[in-house]
Amino acid sequence: MVILYMLILQLGLLLCLLLVCSLAPGFYCVRRLPWSPMEKLCGGVGLSLILLYLASWGIYCFIPRENGGAFVAVSLICLLLGSLARKDFAGLFRSFRVRRALSGQAFLLLWAMVMLAMIRHYSGLGWGGDWLEHFQRSLFFLHRFPANTPILGGYELPARPPMMNVLAAFFLAQTQDRFALFQMASAFFNVLVFLPCCLMLPALGLARRPRTLPLVALFAFSPVVMENATYTWTKSLSAFFVVLAFWFYLAARRKNDRLRMVAAFLALSAGLLVHYSAGPYCLLLGLDYLLRVFWKRPRKWRELAAIVISCGLLLATWFAWSLAVYGPTGTFQSNTSVTSAREYPGNNLLKIGANLVDSIVPYVLRSG
């Protein structure tokens, strides 16, 4: 019974830390920008996660041993920034769209937690190793395992980017390295994709009365969304940054706004640091920007320099470190996309086409 009470207290502390640290620092930075309330909410969350990652990564790289006090100090700074921005928070919460979006977000988190409470055994038809793999990756950064420590499944550490695992380690360092706490933090991150989807509603022709309730229902009853929300892998958080990037990119083109354009590519870079599946979207928006948008932009060279420098510095935190520790082969050839391609020989375009068909055409029709 004592263990249960301790777990409940740790879950409560973790939830408080997640709420404060995932919004306060970023919102403090964007609160005075000429953005809409929903842009400030979503941009504040995205920037907060980037800042938390940078702080946690700095602690990992430059503090030679485990130091929980450094993580607590970062959380206290987040709390201080939230306190300094309390009047701006009050103004933010007066927005009807923000309140509806946050209500939907809270419901989806509760919905995901109820689903997790029903799980008695993490198997997932052979996927149980992935739960343990991402937990081990977070423990790698939390407890500073040796660089040559094999990751479950035979992977090297650079096989997957680190951002969500580093964020999970940040919160586990202030609670306890228990799988239940890691699972809750992962669910919190994975349902965040709902917020930029709410932000996107006006772009879908719902500018006058964007309704969030159908979107909540779509998320809650979608097997794909809930599978990704309750699974501890990192694709949904990457999708959060990708959807956010598309919104800022479209808004930047429409309003000729440099800051939104930089924010779009910074969000894409963060998405790539969460999961490499953001790579095609980086390529898509990058080519569109360079071939169709760049030449029409005011002060285009200054804007391009801001994009390249900010995104380059963010990506360098991981790739420069990985190259120094694991070398080019370990950094670029241990990626699961590369290793999977080697495991299943054949034409990659044909494999992509077959996967696309299998994803769209129902199994009954394919088997016939």
Tab-separated table of C-alpha atoms in Angstrom:
chain	number	residue	atom	x	y	z
A	1	MET	CA	0.000	0.000	0.000
A	2	VAL	CA	2.862	2.381	0.776
A	3	ILE	CA	4.353	1.676	-2.642
A	4	LEU	CA	1.004	2.497	-4.256
A	5	TYR	CA	0.762	5.799	-2.386
A	6	MET	CA	4.311	6.675	-3.392
A	7	LEU	CA	3.514	5.908	-7.025
A	8	ILE	CA	0.399	8.114	-6.906
A	9	LEU	CA	2.411	10.969	-5.418
A	10	GLN	CA	5.112	10.546	-8.062
A	11	LEU	CA	2.511	10.514	-10.831
A	12	GLY	CA	1.008	13.719	-9.417
A	13	LEU	CA	4.419	15.383	-9.232
A	14	LEU	CA	5.238	14.230	-12.754
A	15	LEU	CA	1.976	15.659	-14.110
A	16	CYS	CA	2.674	19.020	-12.442
A	17	LEU	CA	6.194	19.089	-13.868
A	18	LEU	CA	4.914	18.192	-17.331
A	19	LEU	CA	2.293	20.938	-17.278
A	20	VAL	CA	4.648	23.650	-16.040
A	21	CYS	CA	7.805	22.793	-17.950
A	22	SER	CA	6.075	21.991	-21.252
A	23	LEU	CA	4.465	25.429	-21.529
A	24	ALA	CA	5.911	28.073	-19.213
A	25	PRO	CA	9.396	28.749	-20.674
A	26	GLY	CA	8.294	28.816	-24.303
A	27	PHE	CA	5.166	30.854	-23.637
A	28	TYR	CA	7.232	33.386	-21.692
A	29	CYS	CA	9.309	33.914	-24.841
A	30	VAL	CA	6.406	34.218	-27.303
A	31	ARG	CA	3.782	35.911	-25.132
A	32	ARG	CA	4.400	39.401	-26.546
A	33	LEU	CA	4.567	38.389	-30.208
A	34	PRO	CA	1.764	39.522	-32.566
A	35	TRP	CA	0.437	35.980	-32.787
A	36	SER	CA	-3.060	34.624	-32.186
A	37	PRO	CA	-3.760	32.986	-28.786
A	38	MET	CA	-3.686	29.511	-30.346
A	39	GLU	CA	-0.374	30.266	-32.051
A	40	LYS	CA	1.047	31.401	-28.715
A	41	LEU	CA	-0.228	28.246	-27.020
A	42	CYS	CA	1.132	25.818	-29.612
A	43	GLY	CA	4.290	27.818	-30.258
A	44	GLY	CA	4.878	28.074	-26.516
A	45	VAL	CA	4.606	24.299	-26.102
A	46	GLY	CA	6.906	23.622	-29.050
A	47	LEU	CA	9.526	26.135	-27.906
A	48	SER	CA	9.309	24.856	-24.313
A	49	LEU	CA	10.116	21.317	-25.440
A	50	ILE	CA	13.040	22.579	-27.509
A	51	LEU	CA	14.394	24.600	-24.578
A	52	LEU	CA	13.953	21.652	-22.195
A	53	TYR	CA	15.789	19.414	-24.630
A	54	LEU	CA	18.659	21.908	-24.931
A	55	ALA	CA	18.893	22.282	-21.144
A	56	SER	CA	18.788	18.514	-20.561
A	57	TRP	CA	21.260	17.844	-23.360
A	58	GLY	CA	23.596	20.470	-21.934
A	59	ILE	CA	23.406	18.823	-18.513
A	60	TYR	CA	24.135	15.442	-20.074
A	61	CYS	CA	27.114	16.700	-22.102
A	62	PHE	CA	28.754	19.104	-19.678
A	63	ILE	CA	28.022	17.763	-16.182
A	64	PRO	CA	30.206	14.671	-15.794
A	65	ARG	CA	27.982	12.694	-13.433
A	66	GLU	CA	24.340	12.300	-12.443
A	67	ASN	CA	23.116	15.520	-10.890
A	68	GLY	CA	19.415	15.675	-10.086
A	69	GLY	CA	19.849	19.159	-8.683
A	70	ALA	CA	20.564	20.546	-12.156
A	71	PHE	CA	17.250	19.237	-13.466
A	72	VAL	CA	15.408	20.621	-10.435
A	73	ALA	CA	17.029	24.005	-11.080
A	74	VAL	CA	15.704	23.966	-14.660
A	75	SER	CA	12.193	23.174	-13.386
A	76	LEU	CA	12.392	26.006	-10.875
A	77	ILE	CA	13.393	28.381	-13.668
A	78	CYS	CA	10.366	27.190	-15.642
A	79	LEU	CA	8.157	27.821	-12.619
A	80	LEU	CA	9.649	31.296	-12.197
A	81	LEU	CA	9.060	32.141	-15.862
A	82	GLY	CA	5.488	30.916	-15.578
A	83	SER	CA	4.969	33.115	-12.534
A	84	LEU	CA	6.386	36.140	-14.343
A	85	ALA	CA	4.002	35.508	-17.233
A	86	ARG	CA	0.921	34.886	-15.076
A	87	LYS	CA	-0.959	37.932	-16.415
A	88	ASP	CA	-0.265	36.824	-19.963
A	89	PHE	CA	-1.465	33.333	-19.061
A	90	ALA	CA	-4.702	34.850	-17.771
A	91	GLY	CA	-5.143	36.657	-21.077
A	92	LEU	CA	-4.381	33.485	-22.993
A	93	PHE	CA	-7.000	31.474	-21.107
A	94	ARG	CA	-9.637	34.087	-21.861
A	95	SER	CA	-9.554	32.903	-25.473
A	96	PHE	CA	-12.492	30.586	-26.188
A	97	ARG	CA	-10.489	28.552	-28.729
A	98	VAL	CA	-7.648	28.063	-26.256
A	99	ARG	CA	-10.012	26.863	-23.541
A	100	ARG	CA	-11.690	24.420	-25.908
A	101	ALA	CA	-8.352	23.124	-27.160
A	102	LEU	CA	-6.986	22.645	-23.640
A	103	SER	CA	-10.204	20.917	-22.553
A	104	GLY	CA	-9.899	18.511	-25.462
A	105	GLN	CA	-6.220	17.974	-24.693
A	106	ALA	CA	-7.002	17.181	-21.040
A	107	PHE	CA	-9.713	14.723	-22.053
A	108	LEU	CA	-7.437	12.916	-24.497
A	109	LEU	CA	-4.706	12.611	-21.878
A	110	LEU	CA	-7.221	11.195	-19.391
A	111	TRP	CA	-8.565	8.876	-22.109
A	112	ALA	CA	-5.069	7.613	-22.855
A	113	MET	CA	-4.352	7.080	-19.165
A	114	VAL	CA	-7.556	5.052	-18.765
A	115	MET	CA	-6.493	2.870	-21.677
A	116	LEU	CA	-3.062	2.427	-20.157
A	117	ALA	CA	-4.637	1.447	-16.835
A	118	MET	CA	-6.346	-1.471	-18.589
A	119	ILE	CA	-3.083	-2.919	-19.915
A	120	ARG	CA	-1.996	-5.865	-17.780
A	121	HIS	CA	0.925	-7.003	-19.892
A	122	TYR	CA	2.988	-5.062	-22.441
A	123	SER	CA	3.321	-7.460	-25.339
A	124	GLY	CA	1.712	-5.810	-28.351
A	125	LEU	CA	1.976	-8.946	-30.468
A	126	GLY	CA	5.760	-8.965	-30.281
A	127	TRP	CA	6.133	-5.204	-29.887
A	128	GLY	CA	6.959	-5.375	-26.188
A	129	GLY	CA	10.632	-4.921	-27.017
A	130	ASP	CA	9.939	-1.437	-28.372
A	131	TRP	CA	8.461	-0.328	-25.054
A	132	LEU	CA	11.595	-1.546	-23.301
A	133	GLU	CA	13.885	-0.126	-25.984
A	134	HIS	CA	12.678	3.445	-25.543
A	135	PHE	CA	12.712	3.076	-21.770
A	136	GLN	CA	16.322	1.895	-22.012
A	137	ARG	CA	17.179	4.865	-24.225
A	138	SER	CA	15.816	7.248	-21.613
A	139	LEU	CA	17.748	5.425	-18.900
A	140	PHE	CA	20.854	5.712	-21.103
A	141	PHE	CA	20.714	9.503	-20.838
A	142	LEU	CA	19.464	9.520	-17.254
A	143	HIS	CA	22.153	7.227	-15.808
A	144	ARG	CA	24.895	7.968	-18.354
A	145	PHE	CA	25.446	4.453	-19.616
A	146	PRO	CA	28.720	3.831	-21.495
A	147	ALA	CA	28.554	4.816	-25.166
A	148	ASN	CA	29.041	1.197	-26.291
A	149	THR	CA	26.044	-0.049	-24.297
A	150	PRO	CA	23.915	-2.159	-26.688
A	151	ILE	CA	20.320	-1.041	-27.002
A	152	LEU	CA	17.617	-3.703	-26.775
A	153	GLY	CA	17.011	-5.181	-30.196
A	154	GLY	CA	20.651	-4.988	-31.224
A	155	TYR	CA	20.531	-1.293	-32.131
A	156	GLU	CA	23.167	1.311	-31.518
A	157	LEU	CA	22.117	4.522	-29.788
A	158	PRO	CA	22.210	6.639	-33.020
A	159	ALA	CA	19.671	4.312	-34.651
A	160	ARG	CA	17.019	6.723	-33.401
A	161	PRO	CA	17.208	10.447	-32.600
A	162	PRO	CA	17.228	11.350	-28.911
A	163	MET	CA	14.921	14.280	-28.208
A	164	MET	CA	11.889	12.552	-26.674
A	165	ASN	CA	14.084	10.150	-24.696
A	166	VAL	CA	16.130	13.064	-23.360
A	167	LEU	CA	12.909	14.846	-22.359
A	168	ALA	CA	11.684	11.716	-20.584
A	169	ALA	CA	15.014	11.475	-18.743
A	170	PHE	CA	14.588	15.098	-17.616
A	171	PHE	CA	11.330	14.241	-15.833
A	172	LEU	CA	12.443	10.827	-14.537
A	173	ALA	CA	15.455	12.513	-12.918
A	174	GLN	CA	13.068	14.490	-10.710
A	175	THR	CA	10.746	11.610	-9.851
A	176	GLN	CA	12.053	8.047	-10.215
A	177	ASP	CA	13.219	5.790	-13.025
A	178	ARG	CA	10.045	3.700	-13.012
A	179	PHE	CA	8.440	2.429	-16.186
A	180	ALA	CA	4.994	3.647	-15.084
A	181	LEU	CA	6.294	7.208	-14.874
A	182	PHE	CA	8.037	6.871	-18.222
A	183	GLN	CA	4.811	5.576	-19.752
A	184	MET	CA	2.833	8.556	-18.420
A	185	ALA	CA	5.389	11.054	-19.733
A	186	SER	CA	5.319	9.352	-23.141
A	187	ALA	CA	1.519	9.467	-23.265
A	188	PHE	CA	1.597	13.175	-22.362
A	189	PHE	CA	4.004	13.924	-25.210
A	190	ASN	CA	2.162	11.734	-27.706
A	191	VAL	CA	-1.246	13.396	-27.298
A	192	LEU	CA	0.225	16.887	-27.779
A	193	VAL	CA	-0.326	16.494	-31.532
A	194	PHE	CA	-3.962	17.424	-30.853
A	195	LEU	CA	-3.043	21.077	-30.177
A	196	PRO	CA	-1.541	21.968	-33.585
A	197	CYS	CA	-4.389	20.054	-35.225
A	198	CYS	CA	-6.772	22.446	-33.454
A	199	LEU	CA	-4.615	25.284	-34.728
A	200	MET	CA	-4.961	23.895	-38.258
A	201	LEU	CA	-8.782	23.873	-38.279
A	202	PRO	CA	-9.160	27.360	-39.842
A	203	ALA	CA	-6.854	26.282	-42.688
A	204	LEU	CA	-9.338	23.485	-43.467
A	205	GLY	CA	-12.168	25.913	-44.209
A	206	LEU	CA	-13.399	26.188	-40.631
A	207	ALA	CA	-12.242	29.731	-39.993
A	208	ARG	CA	-15.517	31.125	-38.679
A	209	ARG	CA	-16.487	28.500	-36.123
A	210	PRO	CA	-13.722	25.924	-35.735
A	211	ARG	CA	-15.197	23.117	-33.657
A	212	THR	CA	-12.886	20.968	-31.574
A	213	LEU	CA	-15.398	18.356	-30.372
A	214	PRO	CA	-15.410	16.367	-33.659
A	215	LEU	CA	-11.614	16.473	-33.607
A	216	VAL	CA	-11.580	15.160	-30.023
A	217	ALA	CA	-13.887	12.315	-31.050
A	218	LEU	CA	-11.737	11.558	-34.094
A	219	PHE	CA	-8.634	11.321	-31.909
A	220	ALA	CA	-10.281	9.355	-29.109
A	221	PHE	CA	-11.808	6.708	-31.373
A	222	SER	CA	-8.988	6.426	-33.883
A	223	PRO	CA	-6.981	3.210	-33.405
A	224	VAL	CA	-3.987	4.802	-35.131
A	225	VAL	CA	-3.959	7.856	-32.851
A	226	MET	CA	-4.526	5.922	-29.651
A	227	GLU	CA	-2.003	3.250	-30.573
A	228	ASN	CA	0.626	5.936	-31.019
A	229	ALA	CA	-0.500	7.750	-27.868
A	230	THR	CA	-0.272	4.724	-25.586
A	231	TYR	CA	2.831	3.286	-27.233
A	232	THR	CA	6.109	4.707	-25.984
A	233	TRP	CA	7.606	5.316	-29.402
A	234	THR	CA	8.156	8.830	-30.642
A	235	LYS	CA	6.232	9.333	-33.900
A	236	SER	CA	3.319	11.301	-32.428
A	237	LEU	CA	5.533	13.925	-30.828
A	238	SER	CA	7.347	14.244	-34.143
A	239	ALA	CA	3.939	14.727	-35.801
A	240	PHE	CA	3.232	17.533	-33.304
A	241	PHE	CA	6.232	19.456	-34.594
A	242	VAL	CA	5.455	18.657	-38.259
A	243	VAL	CA	1.846	19.895	-38.080
A	244	LEU	CA	2.993	22.970	-36.161
A	245	ALA	CA	5.617	23.622	-38.831
A	246	PHE	CA	3.052	23.446	-41.630
A	247	TRP	CA	0.826	25.975	-39.865
A	248	PHE	CA	3.638	28.463	-39.321
A	249	TYR	CA	4.902	27.938	-42.873
A	250	LEU	CA	1.518	28.662	-44.414
A	251	ALA	CA	0.945	31.632	-42.094
A	252	ALA	CA	4.412	33.002	-42.876
A	253	ARG	CA	3.738	32.842	-46.616
A	254	ARG	CA	0.352	34.499	-46.201
A	255	LYS	CA	1.574	37.309	-43.940
A	256	ASN	CA	5.144	37.717	-45.209
A	257	ASP	CA	6.301	37.103	-41.650
A	258	ARG	CA	9.942	36.182	-41.122
A	259	LEU	CA	9.595	34.980	-37.521
A	260	ARG	CA	6.849	32.504	-38.393
A	261	MET	CA	8.979	31.174	-41.250
A	262	VAL	CA	11.950	30.617	-38.947
A	263	ALA	CA	9.609	29.012	-36.392
A	264	ALA	CA	8.326	26.635	-39.083
A	265	PHE	CA	11.758	25.273	-39.953
A	266	LEU	CA	12.854	25.212	-36.317
A	267	ALA	CA	9.809	23.048	-35.554
A	268	LEU	CA	10.723	20.747	-38.448
A	269	SER	CA	14.251	20.408	-37.081
A	270	ALA	CA	12.873	19.521	-33.654
A	271	GLY	CA	10.576	16.956	-35.275
A	272	LEU	CA	13.598	15.384	-36.964
A	273	LEU	CA	15.342	15.152	-33.582
A	274	VAL	CA	12.302	13.303	-32.232
A	275	HIS	CA	11.869	10.835	-35.115
A	276	TYR	CA	13.509	10.570	-38.501
A	277	SER	CA	10.091	10.192	-40.154
A	278	ALA	CA	9.996	14.015	-40.170
A	279	GLY	CA	12.735	13.923	-42.821
A	280	PRO	CA	10.434	13.832	-45.889
A	281	TYR	CA	8.525	16.852	-44.568
A	282	CYS	CA	11.792	18.719	-44.068
A	283	LEU	CA	12.664	17.953	-47.678
A	284	LEU	CA	9.200	18.905	-48.944
A	285	LEU	CA	9.005	22.295	-47.229
A	286	GLY	CA	12.682	22.989	-47.847
A	287	LEU	CA	12.332	22.488	-51.606
A	288	ASP	CA	9.090	24.454	-51.737
A	289	TYR	CA	10.716	27.313	-49.872
A	290	LEU	CA	13.850	27.405	-52.008
A	291	LEU	CA	12.181	26.891	-55.388
A	292	ARG	CA	8.881	28.775	-55.025
A	293	VAL	CA	8.910	31.051	-51.996
A	294	PHE	CA	12.430	32.275	-51.307
A	295	TRP	CA	12.774	34.572	-54.335
A	296	LYS	CA	9.604	36.476	-53.455
A	297	ARG	CA	10.390	37.009	-49.779
A	298	PRO	CA	11.334	40.449	-48.429
A	299	ARG	CA	14.859	40.455	-46.980
A	300	LYS	CA	15.200	36.901	-48.191
A	301	TRP	CA	18.900	36.436	-47.458
A	302	ARG	CA	18.519	37.572	-43.867
A	303	GLU	CA	15.592	35.195	-43.425
A	304	LEU	CA	17.497	32.297	-44.984
A	305	ALA	CA	20.487	32.979	-42.735
A	306	ALA	CA	18.238	32.946	-39.655
A	307	ILE	CA	16.726	29.619	-40.734
A	308	VAL	CA	20.045	27.956	-41.515
A	309	ILE	CA	21.786	29.142	-38.338
A	310	SER	CA	18.964	28.335	-35.894
A	311	CYS	CA	18.156	24.942	-37.426
A	312	GLY	CA	21.815	24.072	-37.929
A	313	LEU	CA	22.672	24.779	-34.305
A	314	LEU	CA	19.713	22.748	-33.046
A	315	LEU	CA	20.511	19.736	-35.240
A	316	ALA	CA	24.223	19.989	-34.416
A	317	THR	CA	23.511	19.271	-30.741
A	318	TRP	CA	22.779	15.680	-31.726
A	319	PHE	CA	24.627	15.024	-34.969
A	320	ALA	CA	27.897	16.678	-33.944
A	321	TRP	CA	27.909	14.726	-30.672
A	322	SER	CA	27.014	11.456	-32.398
A	323	LEU	CA	29.707	11.944	-35.034
A	324	ALA	CA	32.282	12.624	-32.309
A	325	VAL	CA	31.267	9.567	-30.262
A	326	TYR	CA	30.093	7.007	-32.848
A	327	GLY	CA	31.640	8.251	-36.078
A	328	PRO	CA	29.942	8.610	-39.490
A	329	THR	CA	29.131	4.909	-39.817
A	330	GLY	CA	27.419	4.634	-36.461
A	331	THR	CA	25.610	7.939	-36.928
A	332	PHE	CA	24.205	7.476	-40.409
A	333	GLN	CA	24.196	3.743	-41.099
A	334	SER	CA	22.734	2.437	-37.844
A	335	ASN	CA	19.409	4.159	-38.559
A	336	THR	CA	16.541	1.670	-38.539
A	337	SER	CA	15.478	2.708	-42.057
A	338	VAL	CA	18.921	1.745	-43.349
A	339	THR	CA	19.146	-1.508	-41.413
A	340	SER	CA	15.592	-2.516	-42.404
A	341	ALA	CA	16.384	-1.891	-46.067
A	342	ARG	CA	19.353	-4.229	-45.763
A	343	GLU	CA	17.271	-6.855	-44.007
A	344	TYR	CA	14.669	-6.953	-46.779
A	345	PRO	CA	16.495	-6.814	-50.127
A	346	GLY	CA	14.838	-5.523	-53.257
A	347	ASN	CA	13.888	-2.307	-55.008
A	348	ASN	CA	13.082	0.368	-52.419
A	349	LEU	CA	10.491	2.056	-54.667
A	350	LEU	CA	8.651	-1.226	-55.100
A	351	LYS	CA	8.723	-1.820	-51.343
A	352	ILE	CA	7.345	1.668	-50.699
A	353	GLY	CA	4.588	1.113	-53.242
A	354	ALA	CA	3.691	-2.268	-51.737
A	355	ASN	CA	3.547	-0.778	-48.261
A	356	LEU	CA	1.315	2.023	-49.537
A	357	VAL	CA	-1.081	-0.469	-51.118
A	358	ASP	CA	-1.148	-2.581	-47.949
A	359	SER	CA	-1.900	0.542	-45.883
A	360	ILE	CA	-4.861	1.630	-48.033
A	361	VAL	CA	-6.445	-1.529	-49.441
A	362	PRO	CA	-8.322	-3.610	-46.816
A	363	TYR	CA	-6.840	-6.997	-46.044
A	364	VAL	CA	-9.952	-8.865	-47.211
A	365	LEU	CA	-9.649	-7.352	-50.688
A	366	ARG	CA	-5.908	-7.964	-50.839
A	367	SER	CA	-6.206	-11.593	-49.786
A	368	GLY	CA	-8.855	-12.210	-52.410
